[in-house]
Each structure stands twice: as structure tokens, then as C-alpha cells.
Amino acid sequence: MPAIGGIALQELDAATLDRFYVDLGRRLAPKSVRNTALMMSTALKFAVKRGRLSRSPAPDAHMPKAPRTTMQY
């Protein structure tokens, strides 16, 4: 992703992820932003598992929530 592609993995933090999600929210549907956040979380967990990071910043980032809609019958 161009918005965070230039940031070294070790420099990625929760605040950067928060800004990334807000920026995505301006262009994409809430469900797409949430799917991206889940994918980032999985990728960062894998980086921890492989020893590339000591801990993932994803749990500290604000996970975007899709607004609830009421069903119309």
C-alpha cells in the first residue's frame, strides 16, 4: 500500500495504522476498511511468528467498525 509502503516494518506503530485506516475510510466502504485491518493484523502476526517483529502493533490500533444498519422488512 503506498500510504504505508515506505515505512519500515519495525517503525510501524498503532498510530500509523490508525491514520491508515482513517485514510482508507475516506475512499472505501467500512467493510472494506475492516477487511484490510483484519488482513494487516494477520500479516503482522505472521511477522512476529517469523521473528521480523518483537510484537504486533495491530492490537493497539483502533479497529474500524462498520456502522450498524437496521433491517427494513
PDB file of N, CA and C in Angstrom:
ATOM      1  N   MET A   1       0.843  -1.173   0.000  1.00  0.00           N
ATOM      2  CA  MET A   1       0.000   0.000   0.000  1.00  0.00           C
ATOM      3  C   MET A   1       0.892   1.240   0.000  1.00  0.00           C
ATOM      4  N   PRO A   2       0.666   2.149  -0.901  1.00  0.00           N
ATOM      5  CA  PRO A   2       1.506   3.345  -0.971  1.00  0.00           C
ATOM      6  C   PRO A   2       1.502   4.165   0.321  1.00  0.00           C
ATOM      7  N   ALA A   3       0.388   4.190   1.035  1.00  0.00           N
ATOM      8  CA  ALA A   3       0.298   5.015   2.244  1.00  0.00           C
ATOM      9  C   ALA A   3       1.239   4.547   3.342  1.00  0.00           C
ATOM     10  N   ILE A   4       1.497   3.256   3.431  1.00  0.00           N
ATOM     11  CA  ILE A   4       2.388   2.744   4.466  1.00  0.00           C
ATOM     12  C   ILE A   4       3.556   1.947   3.894  1.00  0.00           C
ATOM     13  N   GLY A   5       3.626   1.865   2.576  1.00  0.00           N
ATOM     14  CA  GLY A   5       4.670   1.068   1.935  1.00  0.00           C
ATOM     15  C   GLY A   5       6.074   1.560   2.182  1.00  0.00           C
ATOM     16  N   GLY A   6       6.243   2.846   2.434  1.00  0.00           N
ATOM     17  CA  GLY A   6       7.575   3.403   2.662  1.00  0.00           C
ATOM     18  C   GLY A   6       8.026   3.328   4.107  1.00  0.00           C
ATOM     19  N   ILE A   7       7.207   2.802   4.981  1.00  0.00           N
ATOM     20  CA  ILE A   7       7.542   2.718   6.405  1.00  0.00           C
ATOM     21  C   ILE A   7       8.160   1.355   6.694  1.00  0.00           C
ATOM     22  N   ALA A   8       9.292   1.367   7.357  1.00  0.00           N
ATOM     23  CA  ALA A   8       9.944   0.108   7.733  1.00  0.00           C
ATOM     24  C   ALA A   8       9.042  -0.651   8.700  1.00  0.00           C
ATOM     25  N   LEU A   9       9.058  -1.954   8.594  1.00  0.00           N
ATOM     26  CA  LEU A   9       8.194  -2.800   9.415  1.00  0.00           C
ATOM     27  C   LEU A   9       8.399  -2.529  10.905  1.00  0.00           C
ATOM     28  N   GLN A  10       9.635  -2.351  11.322  1.00  0.00           N
ATOM     29  CA  GLN A  10       9.940  -2.115  12.735  1.00  0.00           C
ATOM     30  C   GLN A  10       9.468  -0.734  13.205  1.00  0.00           C
ATOM     31  N   GLU A  11       9.220   0.184  12.273  1.00  0.00           N
ATOM     32  CA  GLU A  11       8.766   1.527  12.637  1.00  0.00           C
ATOM     33  C   GLU A  11       7.244   1.658  12.606  1.00  0.00           C
ATOM     34  N   LEU A  12       6.564   0.634  12.161  1.00  0.00           N
ATOM     35  CA  LEU A  12       5.108   0.654  12.090  1.00  0.00           C
ATOM     36  C   LEU A  12       4.534   0.600  13.498  1.00  0.00           C
ATOM     37  N   ASP A  13       3.652   1.551  13.813  1.00  0.00           N
ATOM     38  CA  ASP A  13       3.050   1.569  15.146  1.00  0.00           C
ATOM     39  C   ASP A  13       1.531   1.737  15.030  1.00  0.00           C
ATOM     40  N   ALA A  14       0.863   1.684  16.176  1.00  0.00           N
ATOM     41  CA  ALA A  14      -0.600   1.738  16.200  1.00  0.00           C
ATOM     42  C   ALA A  14      -1.120   3.064  15.652  1.00  0.00           C
ATOM     43  N   ALA A  15      -0.447   4.170  15.943  1.00  0.00           N
ATOM     44  CA  ALA A  15      -0.900   5.475  15.458  1.00  0.00           C
ATOM     45  C   ALA A  15      -0.840   5.532  13.928  1.00  0.00           C
ATOM     46  N   THR A  16       0.185   4.945  13.352  1.00  0.00           N
ATOM     47  CA  THR A  16       0.301   4.908  11.890  1.00  0.00           C
ATOM     48  C   THR A  16      -0.823   4.078  11.293  1.00  0.00           C
ATOM     49  N   LEU A  17      -1.128   2.950  11.910  1.00  0.00           N
ATOM     50  CA  LEU A  17      -2.237   2.125  11.435  1.00  0.00           C
ATOM     51  C   LEU A  17      -3.569   2.859  11.557  1.00  0.00           C
ATOM     52  N   ASP A  18      -3.751   3.579  12.652  1.00  0.00           N
ATOM     53  CA  ASP A  18      -4.981   4.360  12.829  1.00  0.00           C
ATOM     54  C   ASP A  18      -5.158   5.366  11.693  1.00  0.00           C
ATOM     55  N   ARG A  19      -4.094   6.111  11.385  1.00  0.00           N
ATOM     56  CA  ARG A  19      -4.168   7.099  10.300  1.00  0.00           C
ATOM     57  C   ARG A  19      -4.436   6.416   8.965  1.00  0.00           C
ATOM     58  N   PHE A  20      -3.834   5.250   8.761  1.00  0.00           N
ATOM     59  CA  PHE A  20      -4.033   4.486   7.540  1.00  0.00           C
ATOM     60  C   PHE A  20      -5.493   4.071   7.391  1.00  0.00           C
ATOM     61  N   TYR A  21      -6.098   3.593   8.462  1.00  0.00           N
ATOM     62  CA  TYR A  21      -7.497   3.163   8.420  1.00  0.00           C
ATOM     63  C   TYR A  21      -8.438   4.346   8.180  1.00  0.00           C
ATOM     64  N   VAL A  22      -8.145   5.480   8.797  1.00  0.00           N
ATOM     65  CA  VAL A  22      -8.976   6.671   8.590  1.00  0.00           C
ATOM     66  C   VAL A  22      -8.890   7.111   7.134  1.00  0.00           C
ATOM     67  N   ASP A  23      -7.672   7.105   6.575  1.00  0.00           N
ATOM     68  CA  ASP A  23      -7.486   7.487   5.182  1.00  0.00           C
ATOM     69  C   ASP A  23      -8.248   6.535   4.251  1.00  0.00           C
ATOM     70  N   LEU A  24      -8.175   5.244   4.535  1.00  0.00           N
ATOM     71  CA  LEU A  24      -8.917   4.276   3.724  1.00  0.00           C
ATOM     72  C   LEU A  24     -10.417   4.505   3.832  1.00  0.00           C
ATOM     73  N   GLY A  25     -10.874   4.881   5.019  1.00  0.00           N
ATOM     74  CA  GLY A  25     -12.291   5.107   5.246  1.00  0.00           C
ATOM     75  C   GLY A  25     -12.863   6.245   4.415  1.00  0.00           C
ATOM     76  N   ARG A  26     -11.998   7.141   3.980  1.00  0.00           N
ATOM     77  CA  ARG A  26     -12.449   8.247   3.129  1.00  0.00           C
ATOM     78  C   ARG A  26     -12.718   7.786   1.704  1.00  0.00           C
ATOM     79  N   ARG A  27     -12.118   6.661   1.326  1.00  0.00           N
ATOM     80  CA  ARG A  27     -12.224   6.202  -0.068  1.00  0.00           C
ATOM     81  C   ARG A  27     -12.979   4.889  -0.229  1.00  0.00           C
ATOM     82  N   LEU A  28     -13.038   4.083   0.830  1.00  0.00           N
ATOM     83  CA  LEU A  28     -13.623   2.749   0.720  1.00  0.00           C
ATOM     84  C   LEU A  28     -14.807   2.579   1.662  1.00  0.00           C
ATOM     85  N   ALA A  29     -15.562   1.553   1.410  1.00  0.00           N
ATOM     86  CA  ALA A  29     -16.684   1.201   2.285  1.00  0.00           C
ATOM     87  C   ALA A  29     -16.153   0.698   3.628  1.00  0.00           C
ATOM     88  N   PRO A  30     -16.903   0.892   4.707  1.00  0.00           N
ATOM     89  CA  PRO A  30     -16.455   0.445   6.030  1.00  0.00           C
ATOM     90  C   PRO A  30     -16.075  -1.039   6.071  1.00  0.00           C
ATOM     91  N   LYS A  31     -16.806  -1.879   5.380  1.00  0.00           N
ATOM     92  CA  LYS A  31     -16.498  -3.314   5.355  1.00  0.00           C
ATOM     93  C   LYS A  31     -15.137  -3.564   4.707  1.00  0.00           C
ATOM     94  N   SER A  32     -14.810  -2.813   3.670  1.00  0.00           N
ATOM     95  CA  SER A  32     -13.511  -2.966   3.008  1.00  0.00           C
ATOM     96  C   SER A  32     -12.375  -2.526   3.926  1.00  0.00           C
ATOM     97  N   VAL A  33     -12.599  -1.466   4.683  1.00  0.00           N
ATOM     98  CA  VAL A  33     -11.578  -0.996   5.628  1.00  0.00           C
ATOM     99  C   VAL A  33     -11.371  -2.044   6.716  1.00  0.00           C
ATOM    100  N   ARG A  34     -12.459  -2.606   7.204  1.00  0.00           N
ATOM    101  CA  ARG A  34     -12.351  -3.637   8.244  1.00  0.00           C
ATOM    102  C   ARG A  34     -11.633  -4.876   7.711  1.00  0.00           C
ATOM    103  N   ASN A  35     -11.943  -5.276   6.486  1.00  0.00           N
ATOM    104  CA  ASN A  35     -11.247  -6.421   5.893  1.00  0.00           C
ATOM    105  C   ASN A  35      -9.759  -6.143   5.753  1.00  0.00           C
ATOM    106  N   THR A  36      -9.403  -4.918   5.378  1.00  0.00           N
ATOM    107  CA  THR A  36      -7.994  -4.541   5.269  1.00  0.00           C
ATOM    108  C   THR A  36      -7.323  -4.597   6.630  1.00  0.00           C
ATOM    109  N   ALA A  37      -8.013  -4.107   7.660  1.00  0.00           N
ATOM    110  CA  ALA A  37      -7.461  -4.134   9.014  1.00  0.00           C
ATOM    111  C   ALA A  37      -7.242  -5.574   9.483  1.00  0.00           C
ATOM    112  N   LEU A  38      -8.160  -6.451   9.183  1.00  0.00           N
ATOM    113  CA  LEU A  38      -8.003  -7.860   9.563  1.00  0.00           C
ATOM    114  C   LEU A  38      -6.833  -8.504   8.821  1.00  0.00           C
ATOM    115  N   MET A  39      -6.671  -8.154   7.546  1.00  0.00           N
ATOM    116  CA  MET A  39      -5.561  -8.673   6.770  1.00  0.00           C
ATOM    117  C   MET A  39      -4.229  -8.156   7.329  1.00  0.00           C
ATOM    118  N   MET A  40      -4.182  -6.873   7.704  1.00  0.00           N
ATOM    119  CA  MET A  40      -2.964  -6.297   8.291  1.00  0.00           C
ATOM    120  C   MET A  40      -2.634  -6.988   9.607  1.00  0.00           C
ATOM    121  N   SER A  41      -3.635  -7.233  10.405  1.00  0.00           N
ATOM    122  CA  SER A  41      -3.431  -7.898  11.684  1.00  0.00           C
ATOM    123  C   SER A  41      -2.837  -9.291  11.480  1.00  0.00           C
ATOM    124  N   THR A  42      -3.370 -10.018  10.531  1.00  0.00           N
ATOM    125  CA  THR A  42      -2.865 -11.358  10.230  1.00  0.00           C
ATOM    126  C   THR A  42      -1.431 -11.303   9.725  1.00  0.00           C
ATOM    127  N   ALA A  43      -1.144 -10.354   8.850  1.00  0.00           N
ATOM    128  CA  ALA A  43       0.212 -10.222   8.305  1.00  0.00           C
ATOM    129  C   ALA A  43       1.204  -9.847   9.401  1.00  0.00           C
ATOM    130  N   LEU A  44       0.803  -8.969  10.321  1.00  0.00           N
ATOM    131  CA  LEU A  44       1.705  -8.573  11.401  1.00  0.00           C
ATOM    132  C   LEU A  44       1.921  -9.712  12.394  1.00  0.00           C
ATOM    133  N   LYS A  45       0.901 -10.522  12.634  1.00  0.00           N
ATOM    134  CA  LYS A  45       1.077 -11.710  13.484  1.00  0.00           C
ATOM    135  C   LYS A  45       2.074 -12.667  12.856  1.00  0.00           C
ATOM    136  N   PHE A  46       1.999 -12.810  11.538  1.00  0.00           N
ATOM    137  CA  PHE A  46       2.935 -13.670  10.820  1.00  0.00           C
ATOM    138  C   PHE A  46       4.357 -13.125  10.928  1.00  0.00           C
ATOM    139  N   ALA A  47       4.509 -11.793  10.859  1.00  0.00           N
ATOM    140  CA  ALA A  47       5.833 -11.178  11.003  1.00  0.00           C
ATOM    141  C   ALA A  47       6.413 -11.449  12.389  1.00  0.00           C
ATOM    142  N   VAL A  48       5.573 -11.431  13.404  1.00  0.00           N
ATOM    143  CA  VAL A  48       6.029 -11.752  14.761  1.00  0.00           C
ATOM    144  C   VAL A  48       6.447 -13.218  14.831  1.00  0.00           C
ATOM    145  N   LYS A  49       5.642 -14.075  14.244  1.00  0.00           N
ATOM    146  CA  LYS A  49       5.926 -15.510  14.245  1.00  0.00           C
ATOM    147  C   LYS A  49       7.262 -15.811  13.558  1.00  0.00           C
ATOM    148  N   ARG A  50       7.568 -15.080  12.496  1.00  0.00           N
ATOM    149  CA  ARG A  50       8.808 -15.270  11.740  1.00  0.00           C
ATOM    150  C   ARG A  50       9.995 -14.518  12.337  1.00  0.00           C
ATOM    151  N   GLY A  51       9.770 -13.768  13.414  1.00  0.00           N
ATOM    152  CA  GLY A  51      10.859 -13.070  14.077  1.00  0.00           C
ATOM    153  C   GLY A  51      11.211 -11.726  13.463  1.00  0.00           C
ATOM    154  N   ARG A  52      10.369 -11.198  12.597  1.00  0.00           N
ATOM    155  CA  ARG A  52      10.631  -9.891  11.974  1.00  0.00           C
ATOM    156  C   ARG A  52      10.239  -8.743  12.896  1.00  0.00           C
ATOM    157  N   LEU A  53       9.304  -8.992  13.810  1.00  0.00           N
ATOM    158  CA  LEU A  53       8.858  -8.019  14.803  1.00  0.00           C
ATOM    159  C   LEU A  53       8.859  -8.677  16.174  1.00  0.00           C
ATOM    160  N   SER A  54       9.081  -7.862  17.211  1.00  0.00           N
ATOM    161  CA  SER A  54       9.000  -8.422  18.563  1.00  0.00           C
ATOM    162  C   SER A  54       7.544  -8.523  19.016  1.00  0.00           C
ATOM    163  N   ARG A  55       6.710  -7.563  18.571  1.00  0.00           N
ATOM    164  CA  ARG A  55       5.274  -7.625  18.845  1.00  0.00           C
ATOM    165  C   ARG A  55       4.530  -6.856  17.774  1.00  0.00           C
ATOM    166  N   SER A  56       3.293  -7.220  17.585  1.00  0.00           N
ATOM    167  CA  SER A  56       2.467  -6.610  16.545  1.00  0.00           C
ATOM    168  C   SER A  56       1.808  -5.334  17.071  1.00  0.00           C
ATOM    169  N   PRO A  57       1.815  -4.246  16.278  1.00  0.00           N
ATOM    170  CA  PRO A  57       1.111  -3.035  16.700  1.00  0.00           C
ATOM    171  C   PRO A  57      -0.396  -3.099  16.437  1.00  0.00           C
ATOM    172  N   ALA A  58      -0.847  -4.116  15.731  1.00  0.00           N
ATOM    173  CA  ALA A  58      -2.260  -4.199  15.346  1.00  0.00           C
ATOM    174  C   ALA A  58      -3.231  -4.235  16.528  1.00  0.00           C
ATOM    175  N   PRO A  59      -2.957  -4.971  17.608  1.00  0.00           N
ATOM    176  CA  PRO A  59      -3.931  -4.977  18.715  1.00  0.00           C
ATOM    177  C   PRO A  59      -4.115  -3.613  19.377  1.00  0.00           C
ATOM    178  N   ASP A  60      -3.112  -2.747  19.277  1.00  0.00           N
ATOM    179  CA  ASP A  60      -3.211  -1.420  19.880  1.00  0.00           C
ATOM    180  C   ASP A  60      -3.890  -0.409  18.968  1.00  0.00           C
ATOM    181  N   ALA A  61      -4.027  -0.742  17.696  1.00  0.00           N
ATOM    182  CA  ALA A  61      -4.673   0.163  16.743  1.00  0.00           C
ATOM    183  C   ALA A  61      -6.188   0.067  16.906  1.00  0.00           C
ATOM    184  N   HIS A  62      -6.855   1.144  16.538  1.00  0.00           N
ATOM    185  CA  HIS A  62      -8.316   1.176  16.611  1.00  0.00           C
ATOM    186  C   HIS A  62      -8.882   0.429  15.409  1.00  0.00           C
ATOM    187  N   MET A  63      -9.516  -0.680  15.672  1.00  0.00           N
ATOM    188  CA  MET A  63     -10.126  -1.466  14.599  1.00  0.00           C
ATOM    189  C   MET A  63     -11.385  -0.743  14.143  1.00  0.00           C
ATOM    190  N   PRO A  64     -11.448  -0.375  12.877  1.00  0.00           N
ATOM    191  CA  PRO A  64     -12.638   0.330  12.400  1.00  0.00           C
ATOM    192  C   PRO A  64     -13.878  -0.548  12.485  1.00  0.00           C
ATOM    193  N   LYS A  65     -14.982   0.082  12.840  1.00  0.00           N
ATOM    194  CA  LYS A  65     -16.234  -0.665  12.946  1.00  0.00           C
ATOM    195  C   LYS A  65     -17.196  -0.176  11.880  1.00  0.00           C
ATOM    196  N   ALA A  66     -17.831  -1.110  11.264  1.00  0.00           N
ATOM    197  CA  ALA A  66     -18.842  -0.762  10.268  1.00  0.00           C
ATOM    198  C   ALA A  66     -20.091  -0.306  11.000  1.00  0.00           C
ATOM    199  N   PRO A  67     -20.732   0.744  10.530  1.00  0.00           N
ATOM    200  CA  PRO A  67     -21.959   1.190  11.203  1.00  0.00           C
ATOM    201  C   PRO A  67     -23.056   0.148  11.050  1.00  0.00           C
ATOM    202  N   ARG A  68     -23.819   0.006  12.114  1.00  0.00           N
ATOM    203  CA  ARG A  68     -24.925  -0.951  12.079  1.00  0.00           C
ATOM    204  C   ARG A  68     -26.078  -0.348  11.308  1.00  0.00           C
ATOM    205  N   THR A  69     -26.658  -1.158  10.501  1.00  0.00           N
ATOM    206  CA  THR A  69     -27.839  -0.703   9.774  1.00  0.00           C
ATOM    207  C   THR A  69     -29.036  -1.520  10.242  1.00  0.00           C
ATOM    208  N   THR A  70     -30.172  -0.897  10.229  1.00  0.00           N
ATOM    209  CA  THR A  70     -31.382  -1.612  10.634  1.00  0.00           C
ATOM    210  C   THR A  70     -31.976  -2.267   9.400  1.00  0.00           C
ATOM    211  N   MET A  71     -32.457  -3.442   9.607  1.00  0.00           N
ATOM    212  CA  MET A  71     -33.074  -4.188   8.509  1.00  0.00           C
ATOM    213  C   MET A  71     -34.472  -3.623   8.269  1.00  0.00           C
ATOM    214  N   GLN A  72     -34.784  -3.445   7.028  1.00  0.00           N
ATOM    215  CA  GLN A  72     -36.111  -2.982   6.655  1.00  0.00           C
ATOM    216  C   GLN A  72     -36.860  -4.140   6.026  1.00  0.00           C
ATOM    217  N   TYR A  73     -38.010  -4.426   6.561  1.00  0.00           N
ATOM    218  CA  TYR A  73     -38.820  -5.535   6.048  1.00  0.00           C
ATOM    219  C   TYR A  73     -40.000  -5.016   5.294  1.00  0.00           C
TER     220      TYR A  73
END
